[in-house]
Amino acid sequence: MEDETGIVDVLAAAVRRARKELGLSQEDLAFEAGLDRTYVSQVERGTRNCTIIVLARLAKALKTTPDRLLVLPNKPRF
């Protein structure tokens, strides 16, 4: 199934940006979130549609909240 909403790409970009801002490698992020590095890579490339549980684990490892990973930067939030 294709992502018609674009949310997977939004998440991919947000995870990559947040990881780099913290100076973490994909391996570091994977370790902190209890995931495999290849899983993190797939999320960042937008080829993995992660569950809400994984979203929460990524957000915690990135020291943010799940909702912040689902919003484009500089876009108004509702």
PDB file of N, CA, C and O in Angstrom:
ATOM      1  N   MET A   1       0.834  -1.175   0.000  1.00  0.00           N
ATOM      2  CA  MET A   1       0.000   0.000   0.000  1.00  0.00           C
ATOM      3  C   MET A   1       0.883   1.245   0.000  1.00  0.00           C
ATOM      4  O   MET A   1       1.818   1.349   0.773  1.00  0.00           O
ATOM      5  N   GLU A   2       0.556   2.175  -0.837  1.00  0.00           N
ATOM      6  CA  GLU A   2       1.323   3.415  -0.939  1.00  0.00           C
ATOM      7  C   GLU A   2       0.811   4.444   0.067  1.00  0.00           C
ATOM      8  O   GLU A   2      -0.378   4.487   0.379  1.00  0.00           O
ATOM      9  N   ASP A   3       1.716   5.266   0.585  1.00  0.00           N
ATOM     10  CA  ASP A   3       1.360   6.307   1.550  1.00  0.00           C
ATOM     11  C   ASP A   3       0.836   7.531   0.813  1.00  0.00           C
ATOM     12  O   ASP A   3       1.613   8.345   0.320  1.00  0.00           O
ATOM     13  N   GLU A   4      -0.459   7.663   0.755  1.00  0.00           N
ATOM     14  CA  GLU A   4      -1.082   8.787   0.052  1.00  0.00           C
ATOM     15  C   GLU A   4      -1.021  10.089   0.841  1.00  0.00           C
ATOM     16  O   GLU A   4      -1.172  11.161   0.291  1.00  0.00           O
ATOM     17  N   THR A   5      -0.767   9.995   2.140  1.00  0.00           N
ATOM     18  CA  THR A   5      -0.758  11.186   2.982  1.00  0.00           C
ATOM     19  C   THR A   5       0.592  11.883   3.010  1.00  0.00           C
ATOM     20  O   THR A   5       0.671  13.060   3.348  1.00  0.00           O
ATOM     21  N   GLY A   6       1.649  11.144   2.710  1.00  0.00           N
ATOM     22  CA  GLY A   6       2.994  11.710   2.777  1.00  0.00           C
ATOM     23  C   GLY A   6       3.589  11.697   4.170  1.00  0.00           C
ATOM     24  O   GLY A   6       4.704  12.166   4.378  1.00  0.00           O
ATOM     25  N   ILE A   7       2.869  11.151   5.139  1.00  0.00           N
ATOM     26  CA  ILE A   7       3.334  11.184   6.527  1.00  0.00           C
ATOM     27  C   ILE A   7       4.598  10.360   6.732  1.00  0.00           C
ATOM     28  O   ILE A   7       5.428  10.691   7.579  1.00  0.00           O
ATOM     29  N   VAL A   8       4.779   9.297   5.973  1.00  0.00           N
ATOM     30  CA  VAL A   8       5.985   8.477   6.105  1.00  0.00           C
ATOM     31  C   VAL A   8       7.210   9.301   5.729  1.00  0.00           C
ATOM     32  O   VAL A   8       8.243   9.238   6.398  1.00  0.00           O
ATOM     33  N   ASP A   9       7.092  10.116   4.680  1.00  0.00           N
ATOM     34  CA  ASP A   9       8.214  10.972   4.277  1.00  0.00           C
ATOM     35  C   ASP A   9       8.464  12.085   5.291  1.00  0.00           C
ATOM     36  O   ASP A   9       9.607  12.462   5.536  1.00  0.00           O
ATOM     37  N   VAL A  10       7.400  12.604   5.882  1.00  0.00           N
ATOM     38  CA  VAL A  10       7.549  13.625   6.924  1.00  0.00           C
ATOM     39  C   VAL A  10       8.307  13.035   8.110  1.00  0.00           C
ATOM     40  O   VAL A  10       9.251  13.636   8.614  1.00  0.00           O
ATOM     41  N   LEU A  11       7.906  11.846   8.531  1.00  0.00           N
ATOM     42  CA  LEU A  11       8.586  11.175   9.637  1.00  0.00           C
ATOM     43  C   LEU A  11      10.037  10.879   9.292  1.00  0.00           C
ATOM     44  O   LEU A  11      10.938  11.100  10.111  1.00  0.00           O
ATOM     45  N   ALA A  12      10.278  10.410   8.083  1.00  0.00           N
ATOM     46  CA  ALA A  12      11.641  10.085   7.645  1.00  0.00           C
ATOM     47  C   ALA A  12      12.554  11.304   7.779  1.00  0.00           C
ATOM     48  O   ALA A  12      13.641  11.221   8.353  1.00  0.00           O
ATOM     49  N   ALA A  13      12.097  12.426   7.266  1.00  0.00           N
ATOM     50  CA  ALA A  13      12.906  13.649   7.310  1.00  0.00           C
ATOM     51  C   ALA A  13      13.104  14.130   8.742  1.00  0.00           C
ATOM     52  O   ALA A  13      14.197  14.566   9.120  1.00  0.00           O
ATOM     53  N   ALA A  14      12.061  14.032   9.562  1.00  0.00           N
ATOM     54  CA  ALA A  14      12.146  14.508  10.942  1.00  0.00           C
ATOM     55  C   ALA A  14      13.101  13.649  11.775  1.00  0.00           C
ATOM     56  O   ALA A  14      13.884  14.183  12.564  1.00  0.00           O
ATOM     57  N   VAL A  15      13.049  12.343  11.600  1.00  0.00           N
ATOM     58  CA  VAL A  15      13.939  11.460  12.346  1.00  0.00           C
ATOM     59  C   VAL A  15      15.386  11.725  11.942  1.00  0.00           C
ATOM     60  O   VAL A  15      16.265  11.873  12.801  1.00  0.00           O
ATOM     61  N   ARG A  16      15.639  11.833  10.657  1.00  0.00           N
ATOM     62  CA  ARG A  16      16.996  12.092  10.171  1.00  0.00           C
ATOM     63  C   ARG A  16      17.525  13.428  10.711  1.00  0.00           C
ATOM     64  O   ARG A  16      18.638  13.514  11.223  1.00  0.00           O
ATOM     65  N   ARG A  17      16.686  14.457  10.623  1.00  0.00           N
ATOM     66  CA  ARG A  17      17.092  15.792  11.088  1.00  0.00           C
ATOM     67  C   ARG A  17      17.382  15.781  12.598  1.00  0.00           C
ATOM     68  O   ARG A  17      18.416  16.271  13.038  1.00  0.00           O
ATOM     69  N   ALA A  18      16.481  15.188  13.378  1.00  0.00           N
ATOM     70  CA  ALA A  18      16.660  15.161  14.833  1.00  0.00           C
ATOM     71  C   ALA A  18      17.890  14.349  15.221  1.00  0.00           C
ATOM     72  O   ALA A  18      18.636  14.737  16.131  1.00  0.00           O
ATOM     73  N   ARG A  19      18.100  13.238  14.547  1.00  0.00           N
ATOM     74  CA  ARG A  19      19.270  12.398  14.835  1.00  0.00           C
ATOM     75  C   ARG A  19      20.554  13.170  14.582  1.00  0.00           C
ATOM     76  O   ARG A  19      21.477  13.164  15.410  1.00  0.00           O
ATOM     77  N   LYS A  20      20.614  13.844  13.450  1.00  0.00           N
ATOM     78  CA  LYS A  20      21.825  14.599  13.100  1.00  0.00           C
ATOM     79  C   LYS A  20      22.036  15.776  14.052  1.00  0.00           C
ATOM     80  O   LYS A  20      23.176  16.087  14.411  1.00  0.00           O
ATOM     81  N   GLU A  21      20.952  16.431  14.470  1.00  0.00           N
ATOM     82  CA  GLU A  21      21.080  17.540  15.415  1.00  0.00           C
ATOM     83  C   GLU A  21      21.668  17.075  16.745  1.00  0.00           C
ATOM     84  O   GLU A  21      22.387  17.825  17.402  1.00  0.00           O
ATOM     85  N   LEU A  22      21.375  15.847  17.131  1.00  0.00           N
ATOM     86  CA  LEU A  22      21.920  15.295  18.370  1.00  0.00           C
ATOM     87  C   LEU A  22      23.297  14.682  18.171  1.00  0.00           C
ATOM     88  O   LEU A  22      23.929  14.240  19.129  1.00  0.00           O
ATOM     89  N   GLY A  23      23.762  14.628  16.927  1.00  0.00           N
ATOM     90  CA  GLY A  23      25.070  14.062  16.641  1.00  0.00           C
ATOM     91  C   GLY A  23      25.114  12.547  16.792  1.00  0.00           C
ATOM     92  O   GLY A  23      26.170  11.981  17.096  1.00  0.00           O
ATOM     93  N   LEU A  24      23.978  11.904  16.581  1.00  0.00           N
ATOM     94  CA  LEU A  24      23.903  10.455  16.713  1.00  0.00           C
ATOM     95  C   LEU A  24      24.068   9.773  15.356  1.00  0.00           C
ATOM     96  O   LEU A  24      23.598  10.291  14.344  1.00  0.00           O
ATOM     97  N   SER A  25      24.689   8.621  15.363  1.00  0.00           N
ATOM     98  CA  SER A  25      24.706   7.785  14.164  1.00  0.00           C
ATOM     99  C   SER A  25      23.401   6.985  14.152  1.00  0.00           C
ATOM    100  O   SER A  25      22.684   6.918  15.159  1.00  0.00           O
ATOM    101  N   GLN A  26      23.107   6.359  13.023  1.00  0.00           N
ATOM    102  CA  GLN A  26      21.936   5.483  12.975  1.00  0.00           C
ATOM    103  C   GLN A  26      22.083   4.356  13.986  1.00  0.00           C
ATOM    104  O   GLN A  26      21.112   3.965  14.627  1.00  0.00           O
ATOM    105  N   GLU A  27      23.291   3.865  14.136  1.00  0.00           N
ATOM    106  CA  GLU A  27      23.543   2.795  15.093  1.00  0.00           C
ATOM    107  C   GLU A  27      23.282   3.259  16.524  1.00  0.00           C
ATOM    108  O   GLU A  27      22.687   2.530  17.329  1.00  0.00           O
ATOM    109  N   ASP A  28      23.721   4.484  16.854  1.00  0.00           N
ATOM    110  CA  ASP A  28      23.474   5.041  18.188  1.00  0.00           C
ATOM    111  C   ASP A  28      21.975   5.164  18.450  1.00  0.00           C
ATOM    112  O   ASP A  28      21.491   4.803  19.524  1.00  0.00           O
ATOM    113  N   LEU A  29      21.255   5.715  17.468  1.00  0.00           N
ATOM    114  CA  LEU A  29      19.808   5.884  17.618  1.00  0.00           C
ATOM    115  C   LEU A  29      19.126   4.531  17.772  1.00  0.00           C
ATOM    116  O   LEU A  29      18.254   4.370  18.630  1.00  0.00           O
ATOM    117  N   ALA A  30      19.521   3.583  16.961  1.00  0.00           N
ATOM    118  CA  ALA A  30      18.937   2.249  17.042  1.00  0.00           C
ATOM    119  C   ALA A  30      19.136   1.652  18.432  1.00  0.00           C
ATOM    120  O   ALA A  30      18.202   1.098  19.025  1.00  0.00           O
ATOM    121  N   PHE A  31      20.333   1.782  18.969  1.00  0.00           N
ATOM    122  CA  PHE A  31      20.628   1.257  20.303  1.00  0.00           C
ATOM    123  C   PHE A  31      19.736   1.927  21.346  1.00  0.00           C
ATOM    124  O   PHE A  31      19.131   1.258  22.177  1.00  0.00           O
ATOM    125  N   GLU A  32      19.655   3.244  21.305  1.00  0.00           N
ATOM    126  CA  GLU A  32      18.863   3.995  22.287  1.00  0.00           C
ATOM    127  C   GLU A  32      17.377   3.652  22.202  1.00  0.00           C
ATOM    128  O   GLU A  32      16.674   3.675  23.209  1.00  0.00           O
ATOM    129  N   ALA A  33      16.891   3.355  20.996  1.00  0.00           N
ATOM    130  CA  ALA A  33      15.470   3.057  20.801  1.00  0.00           C
ATOM    131  C   ALA A  33      15.170   1.559  20.873  1.00  0.00           C
ATOM    132  O   ALA A  33      14.002   1.160  20.777  1.00  0.00           O
ATOM    133  N   GLY A  34      16.205   0.738  21.025  1.00  0.00           N
ATOM    134  CA  GLY A  34      15.999  -0.699  21.077  1.00  0.00           C
ATOM    135  C   GLY A  34      15.594  -1.299  19.742  1.00  0.00           C
ATOM    136  O   GLY A  34      14.778  -2.210  19.676  1.00  0.00           O
ATOM    137  N   LEU A  35      16.170  -0.743  18.668  1.00  0.00           N
ATOM    138  CA  LEU A  35      15.850  -1.185  17.310  1.00  0.00           C
ATOM    139  C   LEU A  35      17.117  -1.629  16.596  1.00  0.00           C
ATOM    140  O   LEU A  35      18.222  -1.383  17.070  1.00  0.00           O
ATOM    141  N   ASP A  36      16.943  -2.234  15.462  1.00  0.00           N
ATOM    142  CA  ASP A  36      18.069  -2.591  14.616  1.00  0.00           C
ATOM    143  C   ASP A  36      18.455  -1.388  13.758  1.00  0.00           C
ATOM    144  O   ASP A  36      17.589  -0.592  13.369  1.00  0.00           O
ATOM    145  N   ARG A  37      19.736  -1.240  13.457  1.00  0.00           N
ATOM    146  CA  ARG A  37      20.184  -0.114  12.641  1.00  0.00           C
ATOM    147  C   ARG A  37      19.510  -0.115  11.279  1.00  0.00           C
ATOM    148  O   ARG A  37      19.164   0.941  10.754  1.00  0.00           O
ATOM    149  N   THR A  38      19.288  -1.285  10.708  1.00  0.00           N
ATOM    150  CA  THR A  38      18.649  -1.329   9.388  1.00  0.00           C
ATOM    151  C   THR A  38      17.211  -0.828   9.463  1.00  0.00           C
ATOM    152  O   THR A  38      16.716  -0.227   8.510  1.00  0.00           O
ATOM    153  N   TYR A  39      16.546  -1.044  10.585  1.00  0.00           N
ATOM    154  CA  TYR A  39      15.185  -0.529  10.769  1.00  0.00           C
ATOM    155  C   TYR A  39      15.199   1.000  10.764  1.00  0.00           C
ATOM    156  O   TYR A  39      14.386   1.634  10.097  1.00  0.00           O
ATOM    157  N   VAL A  40      16.138   1.583  11.511  1.00  0.00           N
ATOM    158  CA  VAL A  40      16.262   3.042  11.554  1.00  0.00           C
ATOM    159  C   VAL A  40      16.558   3.579  10.154  1.00  0.00           C
ATOM    160  O   VAL A  40      15.971   4.573   9.718  1.00  0.00           O
ATOM    161  N   SER A  41      17.425   2.915   9.432  1.00  0.00           N
ATOM    162  CA  SER A  41      17.744   3.319   8.066  1.00  0.00           C
ATOM    163  C   SER A  41      16.495   3.302   7.187  1.00  0.00           C
ATOM    164  O   SER A  41      16.258   4.235   6.408  1.00  0.00           O
ATOM    165  N   GLN A  42      15.683   2.265   7.331  1.00  0.00           N
ATOM    166  CA  GLN A  42      14.456   2.179   6.529  1.00  0.00           C
ATOM    167  C   GLN A  42      13.470   3.280   6.899  1.00  0.00           C
ATOM    168  O   GLN A  42      12.814   3.850   6.024  1.00  0.00           O
ATOM    169  N   VAL A  43      13.368   3.598   8.172  1.00  0.00           N
ATOM    170  CA  VAL A  43      12.492   4.707   8.598  1.00  0.00           C
ATOM    171  C   VAL A  43      12.972   6.005   7.970  1.00  0.00           C
ATOM    172  O   VAL A  43      12.185   6.769   7.404  1.00  0.00           O
ATOM    173  N   GLU A  44      14.271   6.258   8.035  1.00  0.00           N
ATOM    174  CA  GLU A  44      14.833   7.506   7.491  1.00  0.00           C
ATOM    175  C   GLU A  44      14.718   7.593   5.970  1.00  0.00           C
ATOM    176  O   GLU A  44      14.686   8.688   5.421  1.00  0.00           O
ATOM    177  N   ARG A  45      14.670   6.469   5.310  1.00  0.00           N
ATOM    178  CA  ARG A  45      14.508   6.476   3.844  1.00  0.00           C
ATOM    179  C   ARG A  45      13.043   6.473   3.429  1.00  0.00           C
ATOM    180  O   ARG A  45      12.728   6.599   2.252  1.00  0.00           O
ATOM    181  N   GLY A  46      12.155   6.338   4.400  1.00  0.00           N
ATOM    182  CA  GLY A  46      10.735   6.331   4.096  1.00  0.00           C
ATOM    183  C   GLY A  46      10.242   5.025   3.506  1.00  0.00           C
ATOM    184  O   GLY A  46       9.182   4.989   2.881  1.00  0.00           O
ATOM    185  N   THR A  47      11.005   3.954   3.707  1.00  0.00           N
ATOM    186  CA  THR A  47      10.586   2.653   3.187  1.00  0.00           C
ATOM    187  C   THR A  47       9.979   1.777   4.277  1.00  0.00           C
ATOM    188  O   THR A  47       9.565   0.659   4.001  1.00  0.00           O
ATOM    189  N   ARG A  48       9.931   2.273   5.498  1.00  0.00           N
ATOM    190  CA  ARG A  48       9.366   1.530   6.626  1.00  0.00           C
ATOM    191  C   ARG A  48       8.256   2.359   7.251  1.00  0.00           C
ATOM    192  O   ARG A  48       8.452   3.511   7.612  1.00  0.00           O
ATOM    193  N   ASN A  49       7.096   1.779   7.360  1.00  0.00           N
ATOM    194  CA  ASN A  49       5.966   2.409   8.034  1.00  0.00           C
ATOM    195  C   ASN A  49       5.954   1.879   9.461  1.00  0.00           C
ATOM    196  O   ASN A  49       5.477   0.781   9.713  1.00  0.00           O
ATOM    197  N   CYS A  50       6.494   2.637  10.396  1.00  0.00           N
ATOM    198  CA  CYS A  50       6.651   2.133  11.753  1.00  0.00           C
ATOM    199  C   CYS A  50       5.342   2.221  12.539  1.00  0.00           C
ATOM    200  O   CYS A  50       4.444   2.998  12.213  1.00  0.00           O
ATOM    201  N   THR A  51       5.268   1.419  13.586  1.00  0.00           N
ATOM    202  CA  THR A  51       4.102   1.421  14.460  1.00  0.00           C
ATOM    203  C   THR A  51       4.161   2.624  15.396  1.00  0.00           C
ATOM    204  O   THR A  51       5.207   3.269  15.552  1.00  0.00           O
ATOM    205  N   ILE A  52       3.071   2.875  16.057  1.00  0.00           N
ATOM    206  CA  ILE A  52       3.024   3.982  17.010  1.00  0.00           C
ATOM    207  C   ILE A  52       3.948   3.717  18.201  1.00  0.00           C
ATOM    208  O   ILE A  52       4.529   4.641  18.764  1.00  0.00           O
ATOM    209  N   ILE A  53       4.120   2.450  18.559  1.00  0.00           N
ATOM    210  CA  ILE A  53       5.041   2.089  19.650  1.00  0.00           C
ATOM    211  C   ILE A  53       6.473   2.444  19.258  1.00  0.00           C
ATOM    212  O   ILE A  53       7.220   3.041  20.044  1.00  0.00           O
ATOM    213  N   VAL A  54       6.854   2.108  18.033  1.00  0.00           N
ATOM    214  CA  VAL A  54       8.205   2.429  17.551  1.00  0.00           C
ATOM    215  C   VAL A  54       8.365   3.942  17.431  1.00  0.00           C
ATOM    216  O   VAL A  54       9.419   4.482  17.773  1.00  0.00           O
ATOM    217  N   LEU A  55       7.333   4.626  16.989  1.00  0.00           N
ATOM    218  CA  LEU A  55       7.379   6.089  16.912  1.00  0.00           C
ATOM    219  C   LEU A  55       7.685   6.675  18.290  1.00  0.00           C
ATOM    220  O   LEU A  55       8.537   7.553  18.425  1.00  0.00           O
ATOM    221  N   ALA A  56       7.030   6.168  19.309  1.00  0.00           N
ATOM    222  CA  ALA A  56       7.259   6.654  20.672  1.00  0.00           C
ATOM    223  C   ALA A  56       8.685   6.346  21.131  1.00  0.00           C
ATOM    224  O   ALA A  56       9.326   7.190  21.781  1.00  0.00           O
ATOM    225  N   ARG A  57       9.198   5.174  20.798  1.00  0.00           N
ATOM    226  CA  ARG A  57      10.563   4.817  21.175  1.00  0.00           C
ATOM    227  C   ARG A  57      11.587   5.699  20.467  1.00  0.00           C
ATOM    228  O   ARG A  57      12.581   6.133  21.076  1.00  0.00           O
ATOM    229  N   LEU A  58      11.352   5.963  19.186  1.00  0.00           N
ATOM    230  CA  LEU A  58      12.252   6.866  18.449  1.00  0.00           C
ATOM    231  C   LEU A  58      12.219   8.266  19.050  1.00  0.00           C
ATOM    232  O   LEU A  58      13.259   8.895  19.243  1.00  0.00           O
ATOM    233  N   ALA A  59      11.019   8.758  19.340  1.00  0.00           N
ATOM    234  CA  ALA A  59      10.896  10.100  19.909  1.00  0.00           C
ATOM    235  C   ALA A  59      11.636  10.203  21.236  1.00  0.00           C
ATOM    236  O   ALA A  59      12.368  11.173  21.470  1.00  0.00           O
ATOM    237  N   LYS A  60      11.475   9.210  22.086  1.00  0.00           N
ATOM    238  CA  LYS A  60      12.161   9.226  23.388  1.00  0.00           C
ATOM    239  C   LYS A  60      13.675   9.231  23.192  1.00  0.00           C
ATOM    240  O   LYS A  60      14.392   9.997  23.838  1.00  0.00           O
ATOM    241  N   ALA A  61      14.167   8.392  22.282  1.00  0.00           N
ATOM    242  CA  ALA A  61      15.607   8.327  22.020  1.00  0.00           C
ATOM    243  C   ALA A  61      16.123   9.633  21.432  1.00  0.00           C
ATOM    244  O   ALA A  61      17.281  10.001  21.637  1.00  0.00           O
ATOM    245  N   LEU A  62      15.255  10.350  20.715  1.00  0.00           N
ATOM    246  CA  LEU A  62      15.636  11.623  20.093  1.00  0.00           C
ATOM    247  C   LEU A  62      15.330  12.821  20.995  1.00  0.00           C
ATOM    248  O   LEU A  62      15.450  13.975  20.576  1.00  0.00           O
ATOM    249  N   LYS A  63      14.892  12.531  22.217  1.00  0.00           N
ATOM    250  CA  LYS A  63      14.601  13.568  23.210  1.00  0.00           C
ATOM    251  C   LYS A  63      13.546  14.565  22.708  1.00  0.00           C
ATOM    252  O   LYS A  63      13.683  15.792  22.839  1.00  0.00           O
ATOM    253  N   THR A  64      12.497  14.013  22.131  1.00  0.00           N
ATOM    254  CA  THR A  64      11.396  14.823  21.633  1.00  0.00           C
ATOM    255  C   THR A  64      10.098  14.063  21.877  1.00  0.00           C
ATOM    256  O   THR A  64      10.074  13.098  22.628  1.00  0.00           O
ATOM    257  N   THR A  65       9.033  14.518  21.272  1.00  0.00           N
ATOM    258  CA  THR A  65       7.740  13.855  21.399  1.00  0.00           C
ATOM    259  C   THR A  65       7.297  13.340  20.035  1.00  0.00           C
ATOM    260  O   THR A  65       7.714  13.889  19.003  1.00  0.00           O
ATOM    261  N   PRO A  66       6.457  12.320  20.021  1.00  0.00           N
ATOM    262  CA  PRO A  66       6.016  11.769  18.742  1.00  0.00           C
ATOM    263  C   PRO A  66       5.370  12.803  17.818  1.00  0.00           C
ATOM    264  O   PRO A  66       5.625  12.802  16.612  1.00  0.00           O
ATOM    265  N   ASP A  67       4.566  13.696  18.371  1.00  0.00           N
ATOM    266  CA  ASP A  67       3.897  14.682  17.512  1.00  0.00           C
ATOM    267  C   ASP A  67       4.892  15.587  16.789  1.00  0.00           C
ATOM    268  O   ASP A  67       4.652  15.992  15.657  1.00  0.00           O
ATOM    269  N   ARG A  68       6.020  15.881  17.401  1.00  0.00           N
ATOM    270  CA  ARG A  68       7.020  16.735  16.745  1.00  0.00           C
ATOM    271  C   ARG A  68       7.695  16.035  15.571  1.00  0.00           C
ATOM    272  O   ARG A  68       8.234  16.702  14.692  1.00  0.00           O
ATOM    273  N   LEU A  69       7.666  14.711  15.568  1.00  0.00           N
ATOM    274  CA  LEU A  69       8.248  13.961  14.452  1.00  0.00           C
ATOM    275  C   LEU A  69       7.264  13.827  13.284  1.00  0.00           C
ATOM    276  O   LEU A  69       7.623  13.316  12.239  1.00  0.00           O
ATOM    277  N   LEU A  70       6.039  14.286  13.486  1.00  0.00           N
ATOM    278  CA  LEU A  70       5.015  14.150  12.452  1.00  0.00           C
ATOM    279  C   LEU A  70       4.608  15.470  11.824  1.00  0.00           C
ATOM    280  O   LEU A  70       3.613  15.547  11.114  1.00  0.00           O
ATOM    281  N   VAL A  71       5.390  16.518  12.092  1.00  0.00           N
ATOM    282  CA  VAL A  71       5.083  17.843  11.567  1.00  0.00           C
ATOM    283  C   VAL A  71       6.279  18.369  10.784  1.00  0.00           C
ATOM    284  O   VAL A  71       7.410  18.290  11.248  1.00  0.00           O
ATOM    285  N   LEU A  72       6.008  18.905   9.610  1.00  0.00           N
ATOM    286  CA  LEU A  72       7.080  19.523   8.835  1.00  0.00           C
ATOM    287  C   LEU A  72       7.604  20.749   9.566  1.00  0.00           C
ATOM    288  O   LEU A  72       6.826  21.473  10.198  1.00  0.00           O
ATOM    289  N   PRO A  73       8.906  21.012   9.512  1.00  0.00           N
ATOM    290  CA  PRO A  73       9.431  22.209  10.177  1.00  0.00           C
ATOM    291  C   PRO A  73       8.861  23.471   9.542  1.00  0.00           C
ATOM    292  O   PRO A  73       8.575  23.510   8.353  1.00  0.00           O
ATOM    293  N   ASN A  74       8.671  24.473  10.370  1.00  0.00           N
ATOM    294  CA  ASN A  74       8.156  25.770   9.920  1.00  0.00           C
ATOM    295  C   ASN A  74       6.758  25.696   9.334  1.00  0.00           C
ATOM    296  O   ASN A  74       6.368  26.554   8.581  1.00  0.00           O
ATOM    297  N   LYS A  75       6.017  24.675   9.688  1.00  0.00           N
ATOM    298  CA  LYS A  75       4.625  24.559   9.263  1.00  0.00           C
ATOM    299  C   LYS A  75       3.744  24.796  10.487  1.00  0.00           C
ATOM    300  O   LYS A  75       4.033  24.316  11.570  1.00  0.00           O
ATOM    301  N   PRO A  76       2.663  25.554  10.314  1.00  0.00           N
ATOM    302  CA  PRO A  76       1.775  25.774  11.468  1.00  0.00           C
ATOM    303  C   PRO A  76       1.119  24.479  11.910  1.00  0.00           C
ATOM    304  O   PRO A  76       0.820  23.617  11.096  1.00  0.00           O
ATOM    305  N   ARG A  77       0.959  24.349  13.219  1.00  0.00           N
ATOM    306  CA  ARG A  77       0.293  23.167  13.777  1.00  0.00           C
ATOM    307  C   ARG A  77      -1.113  23.567  14.172  1.00  0.00           C
ATOM    308  O   ARG A  77      -1.364  24.692  14.560  1.00  0.00           O
ATOM    309  N   PHE A  78      -2.007  22.635  14.130  1.00  0.00           N
ATOM    310  CA  PHE A  78      -3.407  22.906  14.497  1.00  0.00           C
ATOM    311  C   PHE A  78      -3.595  22.834  15.983  1.00  0.00           C
ATOM    312  O   PHE A  78      -2.970  22.177  16.691  1.00  0.00           O
TER     313      PHE A  78
END
